[in-house]
XYZ file of N, CA and C in Angstrom:
489
model
N 0.831 -1.142 0.000
C 0.000 0.000 0.000
C 0.898 1.234 0.000
N 0.548 2.168 -0.888
C 1.349 3.388 -0.976
C 0.590 4.526 -0.335
N 1.325 5.414 0.169
C 0.723 6.567 0.817
C 0.903 7.776 -0.096
N -0.218 8.415 -0.408
C -0.141 9.630 -1.221
C 0.307 10.777 -0.343
N 1.226 11.519 -0.866
C 1.686 12.655 -0.085
C 0.855 13.875 -0.448
N 0.388 14.545 0.524
C -0.369 15.767 0.295
C 0.589 16.956 0.341
N 0.241 17.933 -0.505
C 1.098 19.118 -0.527
C 0.959 19.880 0.780
N 2.057 20.428 1.222
C 2.077 21.204 2.443
C 1.796 22.660 2.072
N 0.935 23.286 2.862
C 0.586 24.683 2.621
C 1.829 25.557 2.595
N 1.984 26.363 1.506
C 3.119 27.265 1.387
C 4.319 26.642 0.704
N 4.297 25.339 0.496
C 5.414 24.689 -0.180
C 5.323 24.993 -1.675
N 6.454 25.049 -2.371
C 6.425 25.313 -3.808
C 5.633 24.219 -4.533
N 4.920 24.640 -5.571
C 4.141 23.690 -6.353
C 5.093 22.751 -7.073
N 4.671 21.532 -7.193
C 5.517 20.548 -7.865
C 5.454 20.728 -9.372
N 4.360 21.279 -9.881
C 4.224 21.500 -11.310
C 3.594 22.880 -11.501
N 4.207 23.689 -12.341
C 3.690 25.037 -12.573
C 2.359 24.948 -13.312
N 1.373 25.743 -12.888
C 0.093 25.711 -13.592
C 0.263 26.286 -15.006
N -0.443 25.752 -15.962
C -0.369 26.216 -17.350
C -1.731 26.732 -17.781
N -1.714 27.624 -18.761
C -2.957 28.150 -19.310
C -3.483 27.183 -20.350
N -4.759 27.050 -20.370
C -5.369 26.234 -21.411
C -5.410 27.051 -22.692
N -5.679 26.413 -23.796
C -5.781 27.108 -25.078
C -6.887 28.152 -25.012
N -7.973 27.817 -24.368
C -9.102 28.738 -24.238
C -8.689 30.003 -23.473
N -7.975 29.845 -22.369
C -7.532 30.990 -21.568
C -6.553 31.850 -22.360
N -5.652 31.238 -23.102
C -4.683 31.966 -23.920
C -5.396 32.787 -24.995
N -6.374 32.188 -25.679
C -7.118 32.907 -26.708
C -7.927 34.051 -26.114
N -8.497 33.851 -24.945
C -9.243 34.902 -24.270
C -8.328 36.086 -23.928
N -7.149 35.808 -23.400
C -6.195 36.873 -23.051
C -5.752 37.628 -24.308
N -5.499 36.911 -25.408
C -5.092 37.553 -26.660
C -6.227 38.428 -27.199
N -7.468 37.964 -27.082
C -8.618 38.740 -27.536
C -8.775 40.027 -26.746
N -8.615 39.944 -25.432
C -8.713 41.139 -24.586
C -7.607 42.130 -24.941
N -6.391 41.633 -25.170
C -5.272 42.509 -25.547
C -5.555 43.202 -26.881
N -6.148 42.476 -27.834
C -6.464 43.066 -29.137
C -7.515 44.171 -29.001
N -8.538 43.927 -28.180
C -9.576 44.937 -27.965
C -8.974 46.192 -27.329
N -8.092 46.019 -26.351
C -7.442 47.169 -25.711
C -6.575 47.937 -26.705
N -5.869 47.220 -27.585
C -5.008 47.870 -28.576
C -5.846 48.682 -29.567
N -6.964 48.114 -30.016
C -7.838 48.847 -30.938
C -8.412 50.084 -30.249
N -8.828 49.948 -28.997
C -9.354 51.092 -28.248
C -8.323 52.194 -28.115
N -7.085 51.825 -27.810
C -6.018 52.825 -27.689
C -5.771 53.507 -29.031
N -5.817 52.740 -30.109
C -5.635 53.312 -31.444
C -6.726 54.309 -31.779
N -7.964 54.000 -31.402
C -9.075 54.920 -31.648
C -8.919 56.214 -30.850
N -8.418 56.113 -29.640
C -8.195 57.312 -28.826
C -7.136 58.193 -29.488
N -6.047 57.603 -29.958
C -4.995 58.373 -30.630
C -5.546 59.006 -31.901
N -6.306 58.242 -32.669
C -6.883 58.775 -33.905
C -7.815 59.947 -33.617
N -8.629 59.822 -32.590
C -9.596 60.870 -32.250
C -8.917 62.151 -31.775
N -7.746 62.054 -31.189
C -7.061 63.245 -30.677
C -5.998 63.767 -31.635
N -5.805 63.116 -32.765
C -4.772 63.532 -33.707
C -5.240 64.748 -34.470
N -4.366 65.715 -34.665
C -4.664 66.958 -35.358
C -4.703 66.687 -36.861
N -5.835 66.910 -37.508
C -6.025 66.568 -38.913
C -5.205 67.415 -39.875
N -4.616 68.514 -39.440
C -3.846 69.357 -40.348
C -2.429 68.848 -40.556
N -2.052 67.772 -39.902
C -0.707 67.242 -40.038
C 0.245 67.822 -39.019
N -0.241 68.583 -38.089
C 0.610 69.223 -37.104
C 0.882 68.356 -35.892
N 0.501 67.099 -35.930
C 0.739 66.213 -34.788
C -0.457 66.166 -33.879
N -0.219 65.701 -32.675
C -1.324 65.568 -31.726
C -1.871 66.941 -31.368
N -3.163 67.023 -31.321
C -3.793 68.296 -30.976
C -3.509 68.643 -29.528
N -3.236 69.903 -29.275
C -3.071 70.362 -27.905
C -3.518 71.806 -27.849
N -3.883 72.234 -26.701
C -4.385 73.593 -26.556
C -3.322 74.590 -26.944
N -3.702 75.526 -27.797
C -2.784 76.568 -28.219
C -1.903 76.165 -29.374
N -2.172 75.076 -30.023
C -1.334 74.601 -31.117
C -1.651 75.365 -32.388
N -0.763 76.238 -32.809
C -1.015 77.061 -33.977
C -1.211 76.273 -35.263
N -0.409 75.209 -35.554
C -0.547 74.570 -36.850
C -1.933 74.034 -37.149
N -2.638 73.497 -36.176
C -3.906 72.867 -36.482
C -5.110 73.609 -35.971
N -4.931 74.793 -35.427
C -6.037 75.523 -34.844
C -6.800 74.646 -33.868
N -6.067 73.812 -33.083
C -6.694 72.991 -32.053
C -7.268 73.849 -30.951
N -6.747 75.002 -30.766
C -7.334 76.045 -29.954
C -7.374 75.849 -28.471
N -7.120 76.920 -27.719
C -7.313 76.867 -26.287
C -8.775 76.610 -25.972
N -9.034 76.069 -24.828
C -10.403 75.810 -24.448
C -10.785 74.367 -24.660
N -9.848 73.557 -25.092
C -10.118 72.130 -25.234
C -11.002 71.816 -26.419
N -11.888 70.828 -26.250
C -12.669 70.330 -27.366
C -13.534 71.382 -28.039
N -13.877 72.446 -27.360
C -14.707 73.468 -27.977
C -13.928 74.443 -28.820
N -12.604 74.306 -28.867
C -11.781 75.224 -29.629
C -11.998 75.077 -31.120
N -11.585 76.063 -31.908
C -11.771 76.000 -33.346
C -11.188 74.730 -33.921
N -11.944 74.051 -34.752
C -11.470 72.852 -35.413
C -11.637 71.597 -34.602
N -11.998 71.694 -33.352
C -12.128 70.505 -32.521
C -13.544 69.984 -32.504
N -13.756 68.860 -31.810
C -15.123 68.389 -31.670
C -15.920 69.459 -30.941
N -17.162 69.537 -31.084
C -17.949 70.570 -30.412
C -17.880 71.875 -31.174
N -17.892 71.794 -32.520
C -17.794 72.972 -33.374
C -18.744 74.088 -32.946
N -19.944 73.737 -32.453
C -20.932 74.744 -32.114
C -20.489 75.606 -30.940
N -19.584 75.113 -30.125
C -19.126 75.854 -28.953
C -17.687 76.317 -29.158
N -17.462 77.148 -30.135
C -16.107 77.607 -30.438
C -15.593 78.565 -29.374
N -14.306 78.564 -29.203
C -13.666 79.506 -28.300
C -13.670 80.877 -28.955
N -14.131 81.885 -28.237
C -14.128 83.246 -28.771
C -12.740 83.866 -28.674
N -12.080 83.685 -27.524
C -10.716 84.186 -27.356
C -10.077 83.431 -26.193
N -8.748 83.309 -26.250
C -8.051 82.604 -25.185
C -6.561 82.852 -25.227
N -5.918 82.450 -24.153
C -4.476 82.628 -23.988
C -3.912 81.330 -23.431
N -2.814 80.840 -24.026
C -2.161 79.621 -23.556
C -0.671 79.865 -23.422
N -0.086 79.315 -22.387
C 1.362 79.368 -22.231
C 1.880 77.979 -22.578
N 2.785 77.916 -23.568
C 3.293 76.639 -24.059
C 4.814 76.653 -24.065
N 5.390 75.474 -24.103
C 6.847 75.351 -24.178
C 7.327 75.850 -25.534
N 8.473 76.539 -25.540
C 9.031 76.990 -26.807
C 9.992 75.964 -27.393
N 10.168 74.827 -26.706
C 11.048 73.776 -27.195
C 12.518 74.027 -26.906
N 12.830 75.131 -26.240
C 14.227 75.485 -25.940
C 14.423 75.691 -24.448
N 13.493 75.149 -23.648
C 13.589 75.292 -22.203
C 12.846 76.502 -21.663
N 12.232 77.278 -22.547
C 11.480 78.451 -22.128
C 10.007 78.292 -22.455
N 9.296 79.390 -22.425
C 7.860 79.370 -22.674
C 7.473 80.547 -23.547
N 6.317 80.421 -24.207
C 5.777 81.535 -24.978
C 4.263 81.577 -24.757
N 3.702 82.754 -24.926
C 2.262 82.944 -24.765
C 1.632 82.989 -26.150
N 0.653 82.112 -26.368
C -0.066 82.071 -27.633
C -1.493 82.545 -27.409
N -1.988 83.350 -28.342
C -3.338 83.903 -28.259
C -4.176 83.381 -29.418
N -5.461 83.265 -29.200
C -6.399 82.961 -30.278
C -7.648 83.797 -30.052
N -8.247 84.252 -31.156
C -9.477 85.032 -31.057
C -10.272 84.867 -32.339
N -11.578 84.707 -32.179
C -12.490 84.672 -33.316
C -13.463 85.823 -33.148
N -13.625 86.602 -34.228
C -14.531 87.742 -34.165
C -14.530 88.532 -35.450
N -15.013 89.750 -35.346
C -15.156 90.636 -36.492
C -14.056 91.700 -36.472
N -13.462 91.951 -37.627
C -12.441 93.004 -37.723
C -13.140 94.357 -37.577
N -12.648 95.161 -36.636
C -13.208 96.504 -36.453
C -12.293 97.577 -37.024
N -11.021 97.259 -37.214
C -10.059 98.186 -37.837
C -8.952 97.353 -38.472
N -8.457 97.818 -39.623
C -7.402 97.077 -40.313
C -6.503 98.029 -41.086
N -5.220 97.714 -41.106
C -4.249 98.439 -41.929
C -3.188 97.434 -42.355
N -2.147 97.908 -43.009
C -1.060 97.007 -43.409
C -0.243 96.543 -42.206
N -0.331 97.261 -41.078
C 0.506 96.965 -39.913
C -0.238 96.330 -38.744
N -1.587 96.445 -38.702
C -2.320 95.895 -37.555
C -3.761 95.587 -37.932
N -4.412 94.782 -37.095
C -5.859 94.596 -37.168
C -6.390 94.592 -35.738
N -7.606 95.057 -35.579
C -8.294 94.993 -34.297
C -9.512 94.103 -34.505
N -9.668 93.118 -33.597
C -10.762 92.153 -33.701
C -11.624 92.248 -32.449
N -12.948 92.202 -32.647
C -13.897 92.229 -31.528
C -14.701 90.935 -31.565
N -14.683 90.191 -30.434
C -15.430 88.937 -30.316
C -16.880 89.217 -29.951
N -17.717 88.201 -30.087
C -19.154 88.336 -29.810
C -19.432 88.756 -28.368
N -18.519 88.448 -27.447
C -18.737 88.819 -26.037
C -18.239 90.231 -25.725
N -17.773 90.969 -26.734
C -17.334 92.346 -26.536
C -15.832 92.507 -26.352
N -15.079 91.411 -26.190
C -13.626 91.496 -26.019
C -13.001 91.986 -27.320
N -12.106 92.976 -27.227
C -11.444 93.538 -28.387
C -9.932 93.529 -28.166
N -9.174 93.206 -29.232
C -7.718 93.157 -29.100
C -7.094 93.561 -30.435
N -5.939 94.224 -30.362
C -5.218 94.652 -31.558
C -3.983 93.783 -31.748
N -3.754 93.363 -32.992
C -2.639 92.478 -33.340
C -1.794 93.132 -34.428
N -0.482 92.967 -34.297
C 0.432 93.435 -35.329
C 0.468 92.396 -36.443
N 0.460 92.848 -37.701
C 0.583 91.946 -38.847
C 1.787 92.384 -39.672
N 2.439 91.430 -40.301
C 3.583 91.727 -41.149
C 3.628 90.727 -42.294
N 4.718 90.729 -43.038
C 4.849 89.849 -44.201
C 4.826 88.372 -43.811
N 5.197 88.040 -42.575
C 5.207 86.646 -42.135
C 3.840 86.155 -41.654
N 2.874 87.048 -41.510
C 1.544 86.667 -41.039
C 0.805 85.927 -42.156
N 0.358 84.716 -41.849
C -0.425 83.934 -42.809
C -1.829 84.535 -42.874
N -2.276 84.914 -44.071
C -3.580 85.561 -44.218
C -4.084 85.397 -45.647
N -5.379 85.693 -45.857
C -5.939 85.572 -47.208
C -5.249 86.530 -48.173
N -5.343 86.221 -49.460
C -4.710 87.077 -50.471
C -5.410 88.430 -50.589
N -6.732 88.459 -50.396
C -7.453 89.730 -50.462
C -7.186 90.522 -49.186
N -7.251 91.847 -49.270
C -6.980 92.684 -48.090
C -7.991 92.422 -46.967
N -7.516 92.527 -45.738
C -8.390 92.394 -44.574
C -9.172 93.691 -44.428
N -10.471 93.582 -44.109
C -11.283 94.784 -43.996
C -12.302 94.662 -42.875
N -12.769 95.807 -42.406
C -13.746 95.867 -41.314
C -14.978 95.034 -41.647
N -15.484 94.368 -40.598
C -16.680 93.546 -40.742
C -16.395 92.099 -41.091
N -15.205 91.796 -41.552
C -14.838 90.433 -41.932
C -14.720 89.565 -40.682
N -15.289 88.355 -40.702
C -15.187 87.408 -39.593
C -13.893 86.611 -39.748
N -13.045 86.643 -38.717
C -11.740 85.980 -38.792
C -11.419 85.246 -37.492
N -10.466 84.337 -37.602
C -9.842 83.716 -36.436
C -8.380 84.132 -36.471
N -7.905 84.701 -35.384
C -6.525 85.194 -35.292
C -5.747 84.282 -34.357
N -4.532 83.917 -34.752
C -3.577 83.222 -33.902
C -2.392 84.153 -33.766
N -1.875 84.304 -32.543
C -0.785 85.258 -32.318
C 0.098 84.780 -31.183
N 1.282 85.354 -31.133
C 2.171 85.154 -29.984
C 2.306 86.506 -29.303
N 2.456 86.462 -27.995
C 2.575 87.704 -27.233
C 3.941 87.744 -26.563
N 4.634 88.858 -26.754
C 5.937 89.054 -26.116
C 6.154 90.543 -25.913
N 6.650 90.898 -24.745
C 6.954 92.294 -24.414
C 5.769 93.222 -24.660
N 4.580 92.754 -24.368
C 3.390 93.583 -24.493
C 2.829 93.713 -25.895
N 3.455 93.101 -26.891
C 2.970 93.170 -28.266
C 2.399 91.823 -28.679
N 1.312 91.856 -29.432
C 0.678 90.638 -29.930
C 0.932 90.546 -31.427
N 1.841 89.640 -31.824
C 2.207 89.474 -33.229
C 1.364 88.368 -33.842
N 0.516 88.717 -34.817
C -0.343 87.737 -35.484
C 0.498 86.779 -36.311
N 0.294 85.487 -36.111
C 0.971 84.480 -36.938
C 0.050 84.009 -38.056
N -1.279 84.104 -37.827
C -2.254 83.723 -38.845
C -3.553 84.498 -38.616
N -4.117 84.993 -39.722
C -5.433 85.627 -39.703
C -6.203 84.940 -40.827
N -7.145 84.080 -40.433
C -7.857 83.275 -41.423
C -9.354 83.486 -41.307
N -10.093 83.264 -42.391
C -11.550 83.400 -42.306
C -12.099 82.478 -41.218
N -13.027 82.988 -40.424
C -13.624 82.180 -39.352
C -14.454 81.076 -39.983
N -14.405 79.881 -39.348
C -15.190 78.754 -39.859
C -16.484 78.682 -39.112
């Protein structure tokens, strides 16, 4: 007669437990679903203008301060009228970026003044480097302005027709 030895509590297992084929396939399926979900999140937050991931104050894609309600983002009906963002300049410093959507109240070759629907008004310097329509800017035109602010001056980087 042989005596079966029972395992002692806390003793190392004599044989490592293995996953069945079913458990392995289930784990692989869950991993695939998580990967697809992560891909959809990246796709949904990617800036469609080619400027990379959308972030508040990102000039290339008009991702706009204010999050999802910013110009070009989801929630088009709730556009940001005006905002200010402080972002990294990529050189260890920071810069202030401005955005405003509204009507031009004054325009010249050197500046434009824009008034938003809430009454906020701001003047921006424009120059040869400012991205803008080929036709001259004029009073009453609805525009979205992107600018950088330094030393008290707001230099327009883009003045585009409001969407």
